GROMACS .gro file of C-alpha atoms in nm:
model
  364
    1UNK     CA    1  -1.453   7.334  -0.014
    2UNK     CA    2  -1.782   7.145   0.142
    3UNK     CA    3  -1.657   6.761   0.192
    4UNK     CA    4  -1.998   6.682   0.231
    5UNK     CA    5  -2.074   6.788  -0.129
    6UNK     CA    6  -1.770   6.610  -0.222
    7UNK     CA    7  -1.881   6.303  -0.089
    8UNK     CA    8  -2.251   6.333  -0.175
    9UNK     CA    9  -2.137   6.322  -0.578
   10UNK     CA   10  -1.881   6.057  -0.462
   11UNK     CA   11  -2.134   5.851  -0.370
   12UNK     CA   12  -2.372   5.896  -0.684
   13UNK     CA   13  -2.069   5.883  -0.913
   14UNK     CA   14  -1.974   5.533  -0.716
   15UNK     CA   15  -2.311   5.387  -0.760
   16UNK     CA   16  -2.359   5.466  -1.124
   17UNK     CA   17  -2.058   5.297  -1.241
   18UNK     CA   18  -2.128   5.015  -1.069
   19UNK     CA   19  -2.498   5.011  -1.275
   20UNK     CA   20  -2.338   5.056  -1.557
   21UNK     CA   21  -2.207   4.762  -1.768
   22UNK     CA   22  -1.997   4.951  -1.988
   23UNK     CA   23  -1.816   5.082  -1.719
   24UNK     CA   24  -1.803   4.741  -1.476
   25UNK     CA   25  -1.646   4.535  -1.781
   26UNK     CA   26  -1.378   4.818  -1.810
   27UNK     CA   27  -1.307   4.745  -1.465
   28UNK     CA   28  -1.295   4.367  -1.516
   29UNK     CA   29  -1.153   4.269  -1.799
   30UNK     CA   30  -0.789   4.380  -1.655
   31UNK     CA   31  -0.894   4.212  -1.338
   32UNK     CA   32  -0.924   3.890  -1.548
   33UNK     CA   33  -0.657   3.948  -1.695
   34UNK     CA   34  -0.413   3.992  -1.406
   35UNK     CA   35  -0.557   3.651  -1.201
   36UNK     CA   36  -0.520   3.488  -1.551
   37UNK     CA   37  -0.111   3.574  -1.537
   38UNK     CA   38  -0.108   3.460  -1.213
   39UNK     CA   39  -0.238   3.131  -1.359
   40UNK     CA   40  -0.037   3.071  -1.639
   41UNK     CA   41   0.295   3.149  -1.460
   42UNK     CA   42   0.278   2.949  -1.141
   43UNK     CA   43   0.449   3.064  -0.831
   44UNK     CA   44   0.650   2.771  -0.789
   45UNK     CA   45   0.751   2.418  -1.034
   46UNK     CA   46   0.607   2.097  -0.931
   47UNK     CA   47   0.941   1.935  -0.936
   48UNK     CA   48   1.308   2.108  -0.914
   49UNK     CA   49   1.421   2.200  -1.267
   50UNK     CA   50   1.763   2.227  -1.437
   51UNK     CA   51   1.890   2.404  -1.752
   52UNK     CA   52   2.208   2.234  -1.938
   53UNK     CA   53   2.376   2.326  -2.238
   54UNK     CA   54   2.683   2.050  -2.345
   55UNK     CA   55   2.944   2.237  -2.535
   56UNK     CA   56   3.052   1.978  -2.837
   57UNK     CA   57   3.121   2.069  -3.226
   58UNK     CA   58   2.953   1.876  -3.491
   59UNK     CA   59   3.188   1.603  -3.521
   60UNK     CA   60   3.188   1.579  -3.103
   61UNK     CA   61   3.026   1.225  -3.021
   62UNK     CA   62   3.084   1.207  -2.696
   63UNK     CA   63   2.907   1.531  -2.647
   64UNK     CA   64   2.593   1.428  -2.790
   65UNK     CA   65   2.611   1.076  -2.616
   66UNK     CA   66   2.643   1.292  -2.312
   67UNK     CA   67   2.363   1.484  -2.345
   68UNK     CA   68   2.141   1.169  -2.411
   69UNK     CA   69   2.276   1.012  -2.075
   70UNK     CA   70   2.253   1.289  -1.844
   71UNK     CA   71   1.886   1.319  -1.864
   72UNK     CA   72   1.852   0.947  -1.837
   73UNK     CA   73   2.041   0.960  -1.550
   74UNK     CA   74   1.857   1.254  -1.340
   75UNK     CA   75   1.518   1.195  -1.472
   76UNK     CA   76   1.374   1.060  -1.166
   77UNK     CA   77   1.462   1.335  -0.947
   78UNK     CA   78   1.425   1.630  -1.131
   79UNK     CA   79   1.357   1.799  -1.498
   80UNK     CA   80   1.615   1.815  -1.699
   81UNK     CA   81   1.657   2.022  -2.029
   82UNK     CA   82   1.953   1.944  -2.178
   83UNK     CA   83   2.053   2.145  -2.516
   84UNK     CA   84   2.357   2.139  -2.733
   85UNK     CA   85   2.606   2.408  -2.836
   86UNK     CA   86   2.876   2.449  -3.055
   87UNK     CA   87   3.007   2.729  -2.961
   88UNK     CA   88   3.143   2.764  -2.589
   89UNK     CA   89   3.168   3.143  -2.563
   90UNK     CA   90   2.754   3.139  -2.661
   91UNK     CA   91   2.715   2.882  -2.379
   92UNK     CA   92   2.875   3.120  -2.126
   93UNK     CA   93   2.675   3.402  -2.284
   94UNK     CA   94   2.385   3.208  -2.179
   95UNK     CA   95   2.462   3.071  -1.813
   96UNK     CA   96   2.560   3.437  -1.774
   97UNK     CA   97   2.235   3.565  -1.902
   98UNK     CA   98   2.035   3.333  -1.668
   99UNK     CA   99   1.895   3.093  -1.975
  100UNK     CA  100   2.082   2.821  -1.834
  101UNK     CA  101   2.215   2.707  -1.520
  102UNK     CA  102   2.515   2.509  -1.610
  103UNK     CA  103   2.727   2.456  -1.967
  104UNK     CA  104   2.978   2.110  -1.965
  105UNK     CA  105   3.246   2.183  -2.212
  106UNK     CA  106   3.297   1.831  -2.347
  107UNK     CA  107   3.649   1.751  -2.525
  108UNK     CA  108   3.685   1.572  -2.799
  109UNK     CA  109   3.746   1.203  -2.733
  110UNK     CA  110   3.653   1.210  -2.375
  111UNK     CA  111   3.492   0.850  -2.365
  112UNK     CA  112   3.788   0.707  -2.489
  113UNK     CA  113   4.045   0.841  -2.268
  114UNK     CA  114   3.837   0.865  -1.963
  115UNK     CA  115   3.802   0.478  -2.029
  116UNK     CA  116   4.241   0.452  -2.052
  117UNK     CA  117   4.204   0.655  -1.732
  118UNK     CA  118   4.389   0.938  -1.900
  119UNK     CA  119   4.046   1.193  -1.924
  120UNK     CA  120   4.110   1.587  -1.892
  121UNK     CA  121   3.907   1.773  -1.689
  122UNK     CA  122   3.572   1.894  -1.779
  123UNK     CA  123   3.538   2.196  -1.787
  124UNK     CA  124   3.165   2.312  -1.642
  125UNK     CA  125   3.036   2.676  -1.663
  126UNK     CA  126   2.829   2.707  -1.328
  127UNK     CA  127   2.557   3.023  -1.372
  128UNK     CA  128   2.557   3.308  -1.084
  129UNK     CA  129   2.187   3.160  -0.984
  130UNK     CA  130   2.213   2.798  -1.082
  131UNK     CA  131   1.996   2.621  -0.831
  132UNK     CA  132   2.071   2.342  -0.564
  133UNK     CA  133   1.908   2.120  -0.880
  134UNK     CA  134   2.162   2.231  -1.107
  135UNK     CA  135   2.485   2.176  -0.846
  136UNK     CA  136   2.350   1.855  -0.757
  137UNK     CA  137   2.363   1.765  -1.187
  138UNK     CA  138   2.729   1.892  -1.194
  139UNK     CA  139   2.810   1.648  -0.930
  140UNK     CA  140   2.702   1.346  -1.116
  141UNK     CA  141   2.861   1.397  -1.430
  142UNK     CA  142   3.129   1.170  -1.306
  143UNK     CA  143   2.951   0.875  -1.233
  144UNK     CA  144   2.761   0.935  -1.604
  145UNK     CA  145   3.084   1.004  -1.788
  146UNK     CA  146   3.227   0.690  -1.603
  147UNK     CA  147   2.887   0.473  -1.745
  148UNK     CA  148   2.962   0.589  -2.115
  149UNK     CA  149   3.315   0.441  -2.038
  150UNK     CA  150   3.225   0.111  -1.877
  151UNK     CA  151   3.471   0.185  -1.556
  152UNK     CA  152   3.465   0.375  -1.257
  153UNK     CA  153   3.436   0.786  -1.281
  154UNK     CA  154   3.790   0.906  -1.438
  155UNK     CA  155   3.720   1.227  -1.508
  156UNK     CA  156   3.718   1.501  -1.254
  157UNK     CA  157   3.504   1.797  -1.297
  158UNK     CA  158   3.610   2.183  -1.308
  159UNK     CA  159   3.392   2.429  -1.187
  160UNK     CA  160   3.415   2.802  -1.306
  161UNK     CA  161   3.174   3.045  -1.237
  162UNK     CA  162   3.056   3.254  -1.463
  163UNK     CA  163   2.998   3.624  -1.353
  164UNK     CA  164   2.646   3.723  -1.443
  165UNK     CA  165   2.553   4.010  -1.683
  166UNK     CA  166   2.325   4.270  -1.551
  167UNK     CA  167   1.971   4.067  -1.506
  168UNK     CA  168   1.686   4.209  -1.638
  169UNK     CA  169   1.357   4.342  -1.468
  170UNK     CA  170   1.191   4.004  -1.510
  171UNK     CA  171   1.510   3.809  -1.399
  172UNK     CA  172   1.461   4.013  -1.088
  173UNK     CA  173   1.072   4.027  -1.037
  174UNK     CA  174   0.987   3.684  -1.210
  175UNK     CA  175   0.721   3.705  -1.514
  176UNK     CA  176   0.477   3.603  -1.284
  177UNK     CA  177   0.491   3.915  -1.053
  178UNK     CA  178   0.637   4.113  -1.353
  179UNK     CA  179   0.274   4.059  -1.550
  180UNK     CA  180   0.057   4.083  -1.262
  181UNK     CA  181   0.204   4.440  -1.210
  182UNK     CA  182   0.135   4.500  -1.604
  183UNK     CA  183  -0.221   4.432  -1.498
  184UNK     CA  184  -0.188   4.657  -1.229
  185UNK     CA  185  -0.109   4.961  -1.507
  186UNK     CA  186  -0.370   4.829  -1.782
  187UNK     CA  187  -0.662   4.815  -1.497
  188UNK     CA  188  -0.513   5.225  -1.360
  189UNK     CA  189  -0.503   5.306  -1.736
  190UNK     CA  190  -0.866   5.149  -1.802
  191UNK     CA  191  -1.043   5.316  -1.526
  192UNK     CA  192  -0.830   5.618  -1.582
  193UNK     CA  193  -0.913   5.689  -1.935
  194UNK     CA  194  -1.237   5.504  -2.043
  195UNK     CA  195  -1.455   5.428  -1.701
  196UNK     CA  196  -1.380   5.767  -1.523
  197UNK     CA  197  -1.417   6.037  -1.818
  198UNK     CA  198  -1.745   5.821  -1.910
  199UNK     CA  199  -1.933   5.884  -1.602
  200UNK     CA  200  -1.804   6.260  -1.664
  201UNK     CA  201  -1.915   6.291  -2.039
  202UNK     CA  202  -2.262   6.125  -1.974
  203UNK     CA  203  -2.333   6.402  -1.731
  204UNK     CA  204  -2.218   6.676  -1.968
  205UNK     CA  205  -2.392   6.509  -2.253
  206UNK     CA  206  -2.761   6.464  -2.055
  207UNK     CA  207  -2.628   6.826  -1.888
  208UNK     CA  208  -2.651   6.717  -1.551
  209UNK     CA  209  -2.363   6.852  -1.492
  210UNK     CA  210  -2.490   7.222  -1.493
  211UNK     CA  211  -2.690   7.146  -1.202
  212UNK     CA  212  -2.396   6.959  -1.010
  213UNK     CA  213  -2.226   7.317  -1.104
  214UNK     CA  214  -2.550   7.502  -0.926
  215UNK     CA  215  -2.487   7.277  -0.652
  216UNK     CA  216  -2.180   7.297  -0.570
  217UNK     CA  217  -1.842   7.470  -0.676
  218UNK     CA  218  -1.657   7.352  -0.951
  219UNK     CA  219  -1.321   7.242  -0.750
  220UNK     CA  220  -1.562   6.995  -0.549
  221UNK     CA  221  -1.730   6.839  -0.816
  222UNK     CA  222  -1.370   6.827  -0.978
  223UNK     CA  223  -1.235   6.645  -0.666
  224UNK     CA  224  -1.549   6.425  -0.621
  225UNK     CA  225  -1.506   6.259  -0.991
  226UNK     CA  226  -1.127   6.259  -0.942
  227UNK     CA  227  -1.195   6.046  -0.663
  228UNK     CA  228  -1.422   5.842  -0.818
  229UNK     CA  229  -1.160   5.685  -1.025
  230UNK     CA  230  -0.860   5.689  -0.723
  231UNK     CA  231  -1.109   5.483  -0.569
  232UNK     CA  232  -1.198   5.206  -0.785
  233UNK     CA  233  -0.805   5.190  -0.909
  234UNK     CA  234  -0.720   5.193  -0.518
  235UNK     CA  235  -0.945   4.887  -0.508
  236UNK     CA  236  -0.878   4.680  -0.794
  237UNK     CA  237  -0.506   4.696  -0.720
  238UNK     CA  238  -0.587   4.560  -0.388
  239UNK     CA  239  -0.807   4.304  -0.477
  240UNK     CA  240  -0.546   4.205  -0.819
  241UNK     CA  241  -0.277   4.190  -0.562
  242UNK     CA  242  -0.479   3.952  -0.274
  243UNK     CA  243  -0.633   3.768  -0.515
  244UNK     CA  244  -0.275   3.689  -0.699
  245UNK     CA  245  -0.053   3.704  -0.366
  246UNK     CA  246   0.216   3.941  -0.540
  247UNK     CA  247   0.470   4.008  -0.230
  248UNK     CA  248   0.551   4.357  -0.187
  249UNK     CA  249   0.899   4.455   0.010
  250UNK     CA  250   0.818   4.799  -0.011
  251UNK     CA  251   0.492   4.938   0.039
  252UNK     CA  252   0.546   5.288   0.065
  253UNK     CA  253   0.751   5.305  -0.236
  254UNK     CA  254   0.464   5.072  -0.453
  255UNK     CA  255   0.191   5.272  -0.310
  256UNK     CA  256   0.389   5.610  -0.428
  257UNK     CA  257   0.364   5.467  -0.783
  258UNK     CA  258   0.078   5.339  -0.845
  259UNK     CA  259  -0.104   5.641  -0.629
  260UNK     CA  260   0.094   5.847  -0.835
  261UNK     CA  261  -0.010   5.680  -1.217
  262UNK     CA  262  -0.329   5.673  -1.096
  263UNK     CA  263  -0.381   6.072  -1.018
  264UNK     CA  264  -0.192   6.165  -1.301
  265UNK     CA  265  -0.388   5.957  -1.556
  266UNK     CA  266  -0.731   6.049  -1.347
  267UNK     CA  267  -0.630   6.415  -1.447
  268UNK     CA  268  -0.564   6.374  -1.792
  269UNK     CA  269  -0.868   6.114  -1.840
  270UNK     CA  270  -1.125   6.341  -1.710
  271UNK     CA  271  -1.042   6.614  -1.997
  272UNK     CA  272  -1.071   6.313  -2.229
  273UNK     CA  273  -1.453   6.363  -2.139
  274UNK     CA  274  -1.461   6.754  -2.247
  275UNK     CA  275  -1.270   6.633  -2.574
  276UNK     CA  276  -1.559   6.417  -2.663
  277UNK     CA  277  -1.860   6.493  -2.467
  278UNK     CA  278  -2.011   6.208  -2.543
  279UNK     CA  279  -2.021   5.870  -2.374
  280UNK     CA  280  -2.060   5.617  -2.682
  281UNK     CA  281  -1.770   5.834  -2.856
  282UNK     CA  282  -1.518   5.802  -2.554
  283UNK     CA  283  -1.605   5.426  -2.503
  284UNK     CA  284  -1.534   5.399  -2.924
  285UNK     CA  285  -1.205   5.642  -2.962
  286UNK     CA  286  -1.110   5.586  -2.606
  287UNK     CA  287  -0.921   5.257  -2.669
  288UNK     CA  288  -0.722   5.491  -2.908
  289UNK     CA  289  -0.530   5.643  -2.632
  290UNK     CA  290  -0.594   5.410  -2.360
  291UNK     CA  291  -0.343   5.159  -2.597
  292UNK     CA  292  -0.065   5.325  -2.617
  293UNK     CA  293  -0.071   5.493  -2.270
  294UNK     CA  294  -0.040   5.182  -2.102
  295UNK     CA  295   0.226   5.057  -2.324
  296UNK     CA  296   0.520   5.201  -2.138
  297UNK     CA  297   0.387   5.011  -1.872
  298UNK     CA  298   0.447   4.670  -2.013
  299UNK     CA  299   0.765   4.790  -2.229
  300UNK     CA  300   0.987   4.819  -1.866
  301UNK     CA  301   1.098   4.479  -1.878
  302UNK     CA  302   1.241   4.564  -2.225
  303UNK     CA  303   1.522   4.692  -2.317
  304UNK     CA  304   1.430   4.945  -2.598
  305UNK     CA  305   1.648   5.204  -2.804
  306UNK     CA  306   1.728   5.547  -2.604
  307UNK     CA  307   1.493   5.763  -2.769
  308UNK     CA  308   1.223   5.456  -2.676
  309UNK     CA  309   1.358   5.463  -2.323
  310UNK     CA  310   1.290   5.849  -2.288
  311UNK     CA  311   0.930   5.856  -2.437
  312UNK     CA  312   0.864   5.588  -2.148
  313UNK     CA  313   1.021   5.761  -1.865
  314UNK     CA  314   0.814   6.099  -1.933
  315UNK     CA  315   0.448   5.936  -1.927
  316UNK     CA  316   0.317   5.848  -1.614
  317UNK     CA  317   0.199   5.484  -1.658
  318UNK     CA  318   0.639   5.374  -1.743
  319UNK     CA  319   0.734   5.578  -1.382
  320UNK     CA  320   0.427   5.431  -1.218
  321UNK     CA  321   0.533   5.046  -1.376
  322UNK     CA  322   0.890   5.176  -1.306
  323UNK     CA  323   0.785   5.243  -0.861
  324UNK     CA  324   0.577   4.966  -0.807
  325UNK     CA  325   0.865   4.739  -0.939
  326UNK     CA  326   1.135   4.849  -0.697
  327UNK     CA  327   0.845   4.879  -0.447
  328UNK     CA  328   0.763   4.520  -0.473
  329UNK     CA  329   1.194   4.409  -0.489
  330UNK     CA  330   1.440   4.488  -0.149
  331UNK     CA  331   1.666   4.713  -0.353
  332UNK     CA  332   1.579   4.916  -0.671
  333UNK     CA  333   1.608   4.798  -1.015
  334UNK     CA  334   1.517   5.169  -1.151
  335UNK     CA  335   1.565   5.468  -0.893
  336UNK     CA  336   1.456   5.786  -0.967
  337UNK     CA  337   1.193   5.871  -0.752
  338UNK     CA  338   1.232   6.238  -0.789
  339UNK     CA  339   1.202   6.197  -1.189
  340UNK     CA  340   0.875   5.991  -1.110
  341UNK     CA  341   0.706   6.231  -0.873
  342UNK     CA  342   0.822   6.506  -1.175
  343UNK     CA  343   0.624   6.317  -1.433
  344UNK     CA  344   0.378   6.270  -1.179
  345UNK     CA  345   0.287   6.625  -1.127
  346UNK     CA  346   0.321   6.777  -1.520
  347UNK     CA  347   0.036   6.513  -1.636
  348UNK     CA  348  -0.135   6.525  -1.311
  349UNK     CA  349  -0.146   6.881  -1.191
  350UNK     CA  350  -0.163   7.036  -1.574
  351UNK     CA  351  -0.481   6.778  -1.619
  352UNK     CA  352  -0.655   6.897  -1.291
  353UNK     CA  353  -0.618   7.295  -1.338
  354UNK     CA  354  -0.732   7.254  -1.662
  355UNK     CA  355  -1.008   7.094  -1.606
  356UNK     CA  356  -1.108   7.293  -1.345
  357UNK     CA  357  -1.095   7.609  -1.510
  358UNK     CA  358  -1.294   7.452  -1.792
  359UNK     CA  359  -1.571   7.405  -1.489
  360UNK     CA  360  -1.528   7.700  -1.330
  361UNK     CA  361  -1.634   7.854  -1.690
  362UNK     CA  362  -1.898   7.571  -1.727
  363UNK     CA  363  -1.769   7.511  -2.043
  364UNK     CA  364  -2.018   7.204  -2.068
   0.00000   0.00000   0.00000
């Protein structure tokens, strides 16, 4: 194989995308998309935050006059959403879930005999991640119980933690990260399947491609407009993930993934172009498959049905998503690397041998 060949229909493969708008707005759009994700789910809140739920039944009073107070009370120093519940084994279902930090279990007549200095204890549900916020609210509920009773705090407070169910990918990542990492798979599966096989079926519909074929052998031109689209995915993950600031623990692990979605999808997109020879029908039926192969993708963070949950796991796009999530996290969510690289190489490899036998017959 002559790398100079390679490059030389690297290079003219590079350039023509970029000259072509079709083919530039594929690459954008996800771009756009990403930064815009990054936008709409800041980093960080402007001002500490706390979730409540007060436990009271309908006919509980003292509940709901608690949950009017407690925001008054806080209001300065942080946000407070306070929200009522009926049912106390929902309200630990939801500190345990993460929804809420903390759950006050509010008896019935509290006021009054907090106010004859007889009160029980309240009972508060404290959430496995309940921030410093949160602790500091579960501290005051004295002093704001002892306000609705017009004497000094007579009710103590008692804390139980609640043990946390198994958090979910975007309890983990944060949406933030979590959609900026969807963008990641929709810009791979864009290039992949709509910008790479383009530049590919132009040249076999003008038949350029016989004299690339002349040229050189068909395993370089194969390799030269593979690497066209490793390239530009290469660099619009790295500019998505400068531009957004997405840490990654892992790099090795992320790079693994998303190298790995990208070759494998590369592979399969190029034969795309022999399916339709013909630029303006791959840019109109394209978004046919490029839809539901970057599904899996975004459907991680889900928790679908086990037939669902297999589909995903055998197309390249849900064991790239799957990588570049425990690559950007200090311990893995997922696992299964060896699965992944599996996936990898069925999609990948069976998508490069057979498109290059269908060049080495100059089936074009």
């Amino acid at each position: 194989m002559s790398l100079s060949r390679v490059w030389t229909i690297l290079r003219k493969d590079l350039l023509d995308a970029i000259r072509d708008g079709r083919i530039l707005a594929i690459i954008i759009v996800p771009l756009a998309l990403g930064i815009l994700y990054s936008v709409i789910y800041p980093d960080e809140e402007p001002r500490p935050k706390a979730d409540v739920v007060v436990v009271g039944g309908p006919t509980n009073t003292d509940a709901k006059r608690l949950s009017v107070a407690l925001p008054r009370d806080v209001g300065r120093a942080l946000n407070l959403t306070v929200t009522t519940e009926p049912d106390e084994a929902k309200a630990r279902d939801t500190v345990a879930d993460d929804d809420a930090d903390v759950a006050v279990v509010v008896p019935e007549g509290l006021v009054a005999r907090a106010r004859a200095g007889r009160a029980p204890p309240l009972r508060v549900l404290v959430g496995p991640d309940a921030s410093p916020s949160a602790r500091a609210v579960v501290d005051l509920l004295p002093a704001t119980v002892g306000k609705l009773a017009d004497r000094a705090p007579a009710v103590q407070v008692a804390v139980r933690d609640v043990q946390p169910k198994s958090p979910s990918v975007v309890d983990e990542l944060g949406l933030r990260d979590y959609f900026v990492l969807a963008a990641v798979v929709m810009t791979v599966g864009f290039i992949g399947l709509l910008a790479t096989p383009i530049v590919l079926a132009e040249e076999i519909e003008k038949r350029t491609i016989e004299a690339l074929l002349l040229a050189a052998r068909g395993p370089e031109v194969l390799a030269a407009k593979a690497l066209v689209g490793i390239v530009y995915s290469a660099a619009a993950t790295a500019i998505l993930l400068a531009l957004t600031g997405v840490p990654i623990e892992r790099p090795g692990l992320f790079v693994l993934g998303a190298l790995g979605m990208v070759v494998s999808i590369v592979g399969f997109g190029l034969c795309l172009a022999y399916v339709f020879r013909s630029a303006d029908k791959l840019n109109t039926w394209g978004w046919v498959i490029v839809m539901p192969a970057i599904v899996p993708g975004f459907a991680v963070g889900v928790d679908p049905p086990g037939w669902a949950s297999a589909i995903f796991q055998a197309t390249p796009t849900g064991q790239g998503m799957r990588l570049m999530v425990d690559g950007a996290l200090p311990t893995d969510v997922f696992g299964g690397v060896g699965l992944a690289i599996v996936v990898f190489a069925v999609w990948g490899a069976g998508g490069l041998v057979l498109l290059s036998r269908l060049l080495q017959r100059r089936g074009s």
